[in-house]
Short mmCIF file of C-alpha atoms in Angstrom, two decimals:
data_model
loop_
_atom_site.label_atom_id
_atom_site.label_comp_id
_atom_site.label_asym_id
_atom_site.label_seq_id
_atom_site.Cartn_x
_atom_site.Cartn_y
_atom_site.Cartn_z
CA UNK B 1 -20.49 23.28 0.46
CA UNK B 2 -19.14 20.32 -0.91
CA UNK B 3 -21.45 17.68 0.76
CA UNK B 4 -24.62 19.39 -0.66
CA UNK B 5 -23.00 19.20 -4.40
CA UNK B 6 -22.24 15.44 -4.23
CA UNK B 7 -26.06 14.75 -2.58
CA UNK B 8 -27.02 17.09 -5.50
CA UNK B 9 -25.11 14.82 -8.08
CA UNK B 10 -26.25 11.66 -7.23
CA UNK B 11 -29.72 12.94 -6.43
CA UNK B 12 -29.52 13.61 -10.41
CA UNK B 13 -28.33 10.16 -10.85
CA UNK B 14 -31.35 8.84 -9.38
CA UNK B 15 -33.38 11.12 -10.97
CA UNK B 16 -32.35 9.98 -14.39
CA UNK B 17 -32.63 5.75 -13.22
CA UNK B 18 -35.87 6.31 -12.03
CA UNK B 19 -36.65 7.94 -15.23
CA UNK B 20 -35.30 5.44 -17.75
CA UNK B 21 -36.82 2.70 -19.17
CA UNK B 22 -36.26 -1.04 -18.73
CA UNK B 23 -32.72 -1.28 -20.90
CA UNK B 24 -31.16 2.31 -19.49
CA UNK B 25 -31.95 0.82 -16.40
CA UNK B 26 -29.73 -1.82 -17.21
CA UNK B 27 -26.67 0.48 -18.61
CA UNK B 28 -26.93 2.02 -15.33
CA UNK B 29 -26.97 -0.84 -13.53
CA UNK B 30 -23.66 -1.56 -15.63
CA UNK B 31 -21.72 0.92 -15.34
CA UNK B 32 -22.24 0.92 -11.18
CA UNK B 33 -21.39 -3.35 -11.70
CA UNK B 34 -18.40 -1.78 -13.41
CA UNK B 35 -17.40 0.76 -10.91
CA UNK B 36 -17.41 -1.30 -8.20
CA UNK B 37 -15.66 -4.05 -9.70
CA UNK B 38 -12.75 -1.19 -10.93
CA UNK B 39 -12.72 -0.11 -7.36
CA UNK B 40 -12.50 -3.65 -6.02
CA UNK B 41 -9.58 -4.61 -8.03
CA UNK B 42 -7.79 -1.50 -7.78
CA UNK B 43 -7.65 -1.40 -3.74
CA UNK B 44 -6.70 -4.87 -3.48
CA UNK B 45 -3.82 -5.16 -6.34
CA UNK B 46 -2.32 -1.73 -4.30
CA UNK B 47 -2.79 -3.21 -1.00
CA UNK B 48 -1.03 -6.92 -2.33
CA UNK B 49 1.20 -4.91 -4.38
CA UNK B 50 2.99 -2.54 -1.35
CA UNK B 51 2.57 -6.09 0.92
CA UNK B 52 5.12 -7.51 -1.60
CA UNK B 53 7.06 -4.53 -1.50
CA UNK B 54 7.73 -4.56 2.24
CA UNK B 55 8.05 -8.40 2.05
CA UNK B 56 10.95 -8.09 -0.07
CA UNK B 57 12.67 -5.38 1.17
CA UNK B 58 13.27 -7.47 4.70
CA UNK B 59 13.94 -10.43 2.83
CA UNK B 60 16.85 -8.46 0.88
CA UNK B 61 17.99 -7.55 3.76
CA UNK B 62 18.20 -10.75 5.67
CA UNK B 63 19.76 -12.20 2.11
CA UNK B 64 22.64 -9.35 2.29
CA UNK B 65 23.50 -10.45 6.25
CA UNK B 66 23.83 -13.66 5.84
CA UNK B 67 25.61 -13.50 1.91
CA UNK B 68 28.60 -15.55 3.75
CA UNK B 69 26.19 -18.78 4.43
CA UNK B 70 23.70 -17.97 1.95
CA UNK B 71 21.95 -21.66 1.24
CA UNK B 72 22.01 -22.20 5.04
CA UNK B 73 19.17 -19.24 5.96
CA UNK B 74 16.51 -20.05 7.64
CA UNK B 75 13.24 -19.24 5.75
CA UNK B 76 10.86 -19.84 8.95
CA UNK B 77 12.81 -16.80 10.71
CA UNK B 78 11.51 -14.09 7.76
CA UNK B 79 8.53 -12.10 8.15
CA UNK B 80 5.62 -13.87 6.14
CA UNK B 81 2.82 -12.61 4.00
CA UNK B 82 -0.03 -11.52 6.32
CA UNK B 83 -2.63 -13.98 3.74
CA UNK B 84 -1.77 -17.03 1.54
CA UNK B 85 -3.11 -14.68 -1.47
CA UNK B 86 -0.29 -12.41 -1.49
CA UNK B 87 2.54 -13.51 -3.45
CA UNK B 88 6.28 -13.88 -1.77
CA UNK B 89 8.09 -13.39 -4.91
CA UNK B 90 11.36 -12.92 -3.15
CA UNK B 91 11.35 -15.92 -1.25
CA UNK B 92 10.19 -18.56 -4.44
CA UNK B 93 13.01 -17.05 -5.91
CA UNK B 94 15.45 -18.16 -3.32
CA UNK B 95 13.89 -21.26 -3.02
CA UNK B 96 13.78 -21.78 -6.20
CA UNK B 97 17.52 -21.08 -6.46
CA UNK B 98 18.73 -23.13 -3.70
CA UNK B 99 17.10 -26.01 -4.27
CA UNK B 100 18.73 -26.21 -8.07
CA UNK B 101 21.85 -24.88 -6.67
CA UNK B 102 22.11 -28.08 -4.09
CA UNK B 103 20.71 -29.97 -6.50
CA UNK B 104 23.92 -29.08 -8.85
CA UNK B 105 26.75 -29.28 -5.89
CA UNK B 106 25.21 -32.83 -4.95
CA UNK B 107 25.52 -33.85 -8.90
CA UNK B 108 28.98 -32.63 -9.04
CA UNK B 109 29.77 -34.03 -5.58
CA UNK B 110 28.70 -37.81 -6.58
CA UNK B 111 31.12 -37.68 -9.95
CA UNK B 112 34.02 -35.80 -8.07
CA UNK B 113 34.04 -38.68 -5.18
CA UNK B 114 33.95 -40.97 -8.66
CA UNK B 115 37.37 -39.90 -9.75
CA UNK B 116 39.27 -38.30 -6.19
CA UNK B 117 39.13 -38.14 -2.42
CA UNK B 118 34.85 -37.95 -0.84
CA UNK B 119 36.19 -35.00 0.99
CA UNK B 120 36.89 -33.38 -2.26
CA UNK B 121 35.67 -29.76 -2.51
CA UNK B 122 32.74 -29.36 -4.89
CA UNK B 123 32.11 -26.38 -7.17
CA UNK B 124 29.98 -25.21 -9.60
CA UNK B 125 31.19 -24.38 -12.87
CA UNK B 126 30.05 -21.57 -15.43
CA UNK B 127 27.37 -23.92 -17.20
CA UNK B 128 26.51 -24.63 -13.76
CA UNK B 129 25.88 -20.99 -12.61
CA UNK B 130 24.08 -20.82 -16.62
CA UNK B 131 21.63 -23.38 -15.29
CA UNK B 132 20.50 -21.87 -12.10
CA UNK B 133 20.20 -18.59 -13.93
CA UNK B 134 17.71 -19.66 -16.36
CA UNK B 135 15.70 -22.25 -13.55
CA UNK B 136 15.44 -18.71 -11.81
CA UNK B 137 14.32 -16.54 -14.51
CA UNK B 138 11.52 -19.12 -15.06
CA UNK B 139 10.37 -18.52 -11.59
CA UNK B 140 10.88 -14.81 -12.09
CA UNK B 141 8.41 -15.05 -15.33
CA UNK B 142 5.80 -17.18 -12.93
CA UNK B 143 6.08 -14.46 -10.40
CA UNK B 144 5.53 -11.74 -12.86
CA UNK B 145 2.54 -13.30 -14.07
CA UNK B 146 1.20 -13.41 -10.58
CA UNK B 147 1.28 -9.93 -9.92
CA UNK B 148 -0.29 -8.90 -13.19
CA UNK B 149 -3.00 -11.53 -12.28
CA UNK B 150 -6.36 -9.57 -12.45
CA UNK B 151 -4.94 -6.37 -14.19
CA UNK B 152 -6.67 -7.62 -17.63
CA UNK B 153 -10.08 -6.59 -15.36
CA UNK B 154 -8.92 -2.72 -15.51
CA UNK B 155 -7.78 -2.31 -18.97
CA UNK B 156 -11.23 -3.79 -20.08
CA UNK B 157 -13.07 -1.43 -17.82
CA UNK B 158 -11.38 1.15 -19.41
CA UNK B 159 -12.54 0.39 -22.85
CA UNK B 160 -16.05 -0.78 -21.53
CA UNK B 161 -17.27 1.51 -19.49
CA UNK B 162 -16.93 4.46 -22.00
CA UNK B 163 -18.79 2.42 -24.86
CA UNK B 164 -21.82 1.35 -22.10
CA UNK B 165 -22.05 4.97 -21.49
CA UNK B 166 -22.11 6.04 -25.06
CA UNK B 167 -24.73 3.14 -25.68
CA UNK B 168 -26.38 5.00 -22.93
CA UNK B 169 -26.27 8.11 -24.39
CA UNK B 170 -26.96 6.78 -28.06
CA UNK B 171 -30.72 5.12 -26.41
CA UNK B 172 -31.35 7.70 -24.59
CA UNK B 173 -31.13 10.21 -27.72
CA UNK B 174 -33.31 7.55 -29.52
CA UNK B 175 -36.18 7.90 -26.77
CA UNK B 176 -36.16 11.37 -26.64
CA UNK B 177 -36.85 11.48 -30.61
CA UNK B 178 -39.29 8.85 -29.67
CA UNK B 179 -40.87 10.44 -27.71
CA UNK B 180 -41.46 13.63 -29.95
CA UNK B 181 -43.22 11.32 -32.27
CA UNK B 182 -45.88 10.79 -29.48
CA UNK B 183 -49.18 12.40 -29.52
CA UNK B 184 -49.95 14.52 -25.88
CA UNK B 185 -47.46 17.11 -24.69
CA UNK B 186 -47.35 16.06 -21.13
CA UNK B 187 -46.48 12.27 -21.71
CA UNK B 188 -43.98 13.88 -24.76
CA UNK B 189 -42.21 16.46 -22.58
CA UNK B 190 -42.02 13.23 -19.72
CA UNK B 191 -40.32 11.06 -22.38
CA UNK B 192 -37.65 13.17 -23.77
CA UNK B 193 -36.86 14.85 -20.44
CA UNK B 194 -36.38 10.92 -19.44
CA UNK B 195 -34.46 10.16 -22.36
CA UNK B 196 -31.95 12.83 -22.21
CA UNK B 197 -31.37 11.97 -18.55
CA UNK B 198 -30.34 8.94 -19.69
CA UNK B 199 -28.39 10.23 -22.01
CA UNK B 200 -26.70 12.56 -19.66
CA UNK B 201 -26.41 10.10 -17.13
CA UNK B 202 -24.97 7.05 -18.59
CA UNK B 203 -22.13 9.69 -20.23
CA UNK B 204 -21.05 10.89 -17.22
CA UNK B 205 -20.69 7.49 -15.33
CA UNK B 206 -19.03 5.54 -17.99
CA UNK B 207 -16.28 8.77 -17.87
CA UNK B 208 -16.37 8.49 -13.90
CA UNK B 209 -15.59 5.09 -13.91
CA UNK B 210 -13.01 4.88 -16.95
CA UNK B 211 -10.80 7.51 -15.71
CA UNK B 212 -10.18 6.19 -12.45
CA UNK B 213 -9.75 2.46 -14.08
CA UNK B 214 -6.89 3.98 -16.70
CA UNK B 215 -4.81 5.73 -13.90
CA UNK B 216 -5.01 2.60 -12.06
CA UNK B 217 -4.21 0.88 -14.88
CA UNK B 218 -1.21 2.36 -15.82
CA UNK B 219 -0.04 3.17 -11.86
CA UNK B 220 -0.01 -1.09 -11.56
CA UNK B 221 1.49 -1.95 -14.63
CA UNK B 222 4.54 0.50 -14.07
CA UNK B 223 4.83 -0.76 -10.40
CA UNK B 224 4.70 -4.43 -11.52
CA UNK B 225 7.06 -3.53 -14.30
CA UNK B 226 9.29 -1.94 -11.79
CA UNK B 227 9.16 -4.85 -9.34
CA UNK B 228 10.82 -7.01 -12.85
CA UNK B 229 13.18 -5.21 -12.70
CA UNK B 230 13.91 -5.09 -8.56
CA UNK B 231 13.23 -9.34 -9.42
CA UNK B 232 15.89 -9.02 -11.82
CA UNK B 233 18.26 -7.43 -9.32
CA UNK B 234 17.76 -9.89 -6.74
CA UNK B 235 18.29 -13.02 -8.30
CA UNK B 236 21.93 -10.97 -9.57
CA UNK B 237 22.95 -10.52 -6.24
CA UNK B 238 21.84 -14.05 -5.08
CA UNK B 239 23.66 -15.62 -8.14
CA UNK B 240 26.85 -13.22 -7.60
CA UNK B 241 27.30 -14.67 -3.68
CA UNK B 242 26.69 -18.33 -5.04
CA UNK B 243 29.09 -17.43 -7.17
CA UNK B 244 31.58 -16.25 -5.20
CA UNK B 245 31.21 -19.36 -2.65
CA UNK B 246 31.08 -21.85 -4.83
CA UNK B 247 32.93 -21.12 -8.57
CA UNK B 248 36.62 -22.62 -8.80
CA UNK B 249 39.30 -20.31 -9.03
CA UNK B 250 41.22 -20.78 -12.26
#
């Protein structure tokens, strides 16, 4: 039952292109550029989106097993994204972390062997930890950025796609009232059966495709948002075993 209702609705989609002139043509033509562009985006930034998810959640755990010798892990042993295009955020964090934190340690190693013994332990003080907190939120804030990459496309779909199909419907009306103004009844009745098609048409595809676009919309942004905030919770528990390793007991 259901097959013959959708070959029934876009049989009336057809109907009403083949109908239209030149420029509802061209809404229609739209508004399917749109939809498959919403469509596009949407499965991709899901699919990337749950990649990064898994991604992280094995690198977390790899992080929490080896806590004791955290700067000495061995990146090349981690899974790794399936496709250069999906972010690692995770992993640039770490990075990102460990090379400032050896950076630091070798800093304060060259001025401690300036004033005691070379075999001096080296430690990293609060200004220190300060430091690699904010070089890591700056990574953080890249990383963010990277997953909303693209998401701009949605939220203008959403506003788009309901004004095409209102411009739609606006032309369409205007044809129809057009075509009352013509002279013979068959070539009248043709153009404001046409018209109102259009009408009809471009309404109900610019609704199609914006509802869709805003769930997806606001599904993404929440996950990204949420992923901040697992970002956030990461680079704590990195910071609190670098911490714990390397801050000098008072």
């Amino acid at each position: 039952m259901h097959a013959p209702m959708i070959l029934g609705s876009m049989n009336s989609f057809v109907v009403a292109y083949t109908q239209s002139d030149f420029f509802g043509k061209l809404i229609i033509l739209g508004l399917i550029g749109l939809s498959m562009v919403c469509w596009i985006v949407l499965l991709h930034k899901t699919w990337t989106i749950r990649q990064v998810h898994k991604l992280s959640a094995s690198f977390q755990k790899a992080i929490e097993e080896s806590k004791n010798s955290l700067l000495a892990l061995d990146l090349t042993a981690l899974p790794k994204p399936r496709s250069s295009a999906i972010p690692h955020p995770y992993a640039q964090i770490y990075s990102s972390v460990k090379q400032k934190t050896v950076e630091v340690l070798n800093k304060n190693h060259y001025f401690v062997s300036q004033t005691s013994s070379a075999k001096a332990p080296v430690y990293l003080s609060p200004a220190d930890l300060e430091l690699l907190e904010s070089h890591a939120s700056a990574t953080i804030s890249a990383q963010n950025k990277t997953l909303e990459k693209n998401l701009f496309i949605l939220s203008t779909i959403v506003t788009l796609a309901p004004f095409m199909g209102l411009l739609g419907t606006v032309w369409g009306i205007l044809m129809s009232f057009s075509g009352l103004q013509d002279g013979g009844a068959i070539s009248s009745n043709s153009s404001i059966l046409g018209g109102l098609s259009t009408a009809l048409a471009t309404t109900v595809l610019g609704l199609i495709i914006a509802i869709p676009a805003l769930v997806a919309y606001n599904y993404l942004k929440n996950s990204v948002r949420n992923y901040a905030s697992d970002m956030d919770d990461f680079l704590t528990l990195l910071l609190s075993n670098i911490e714990l390793q390397y801050r000098k007991v008072e």
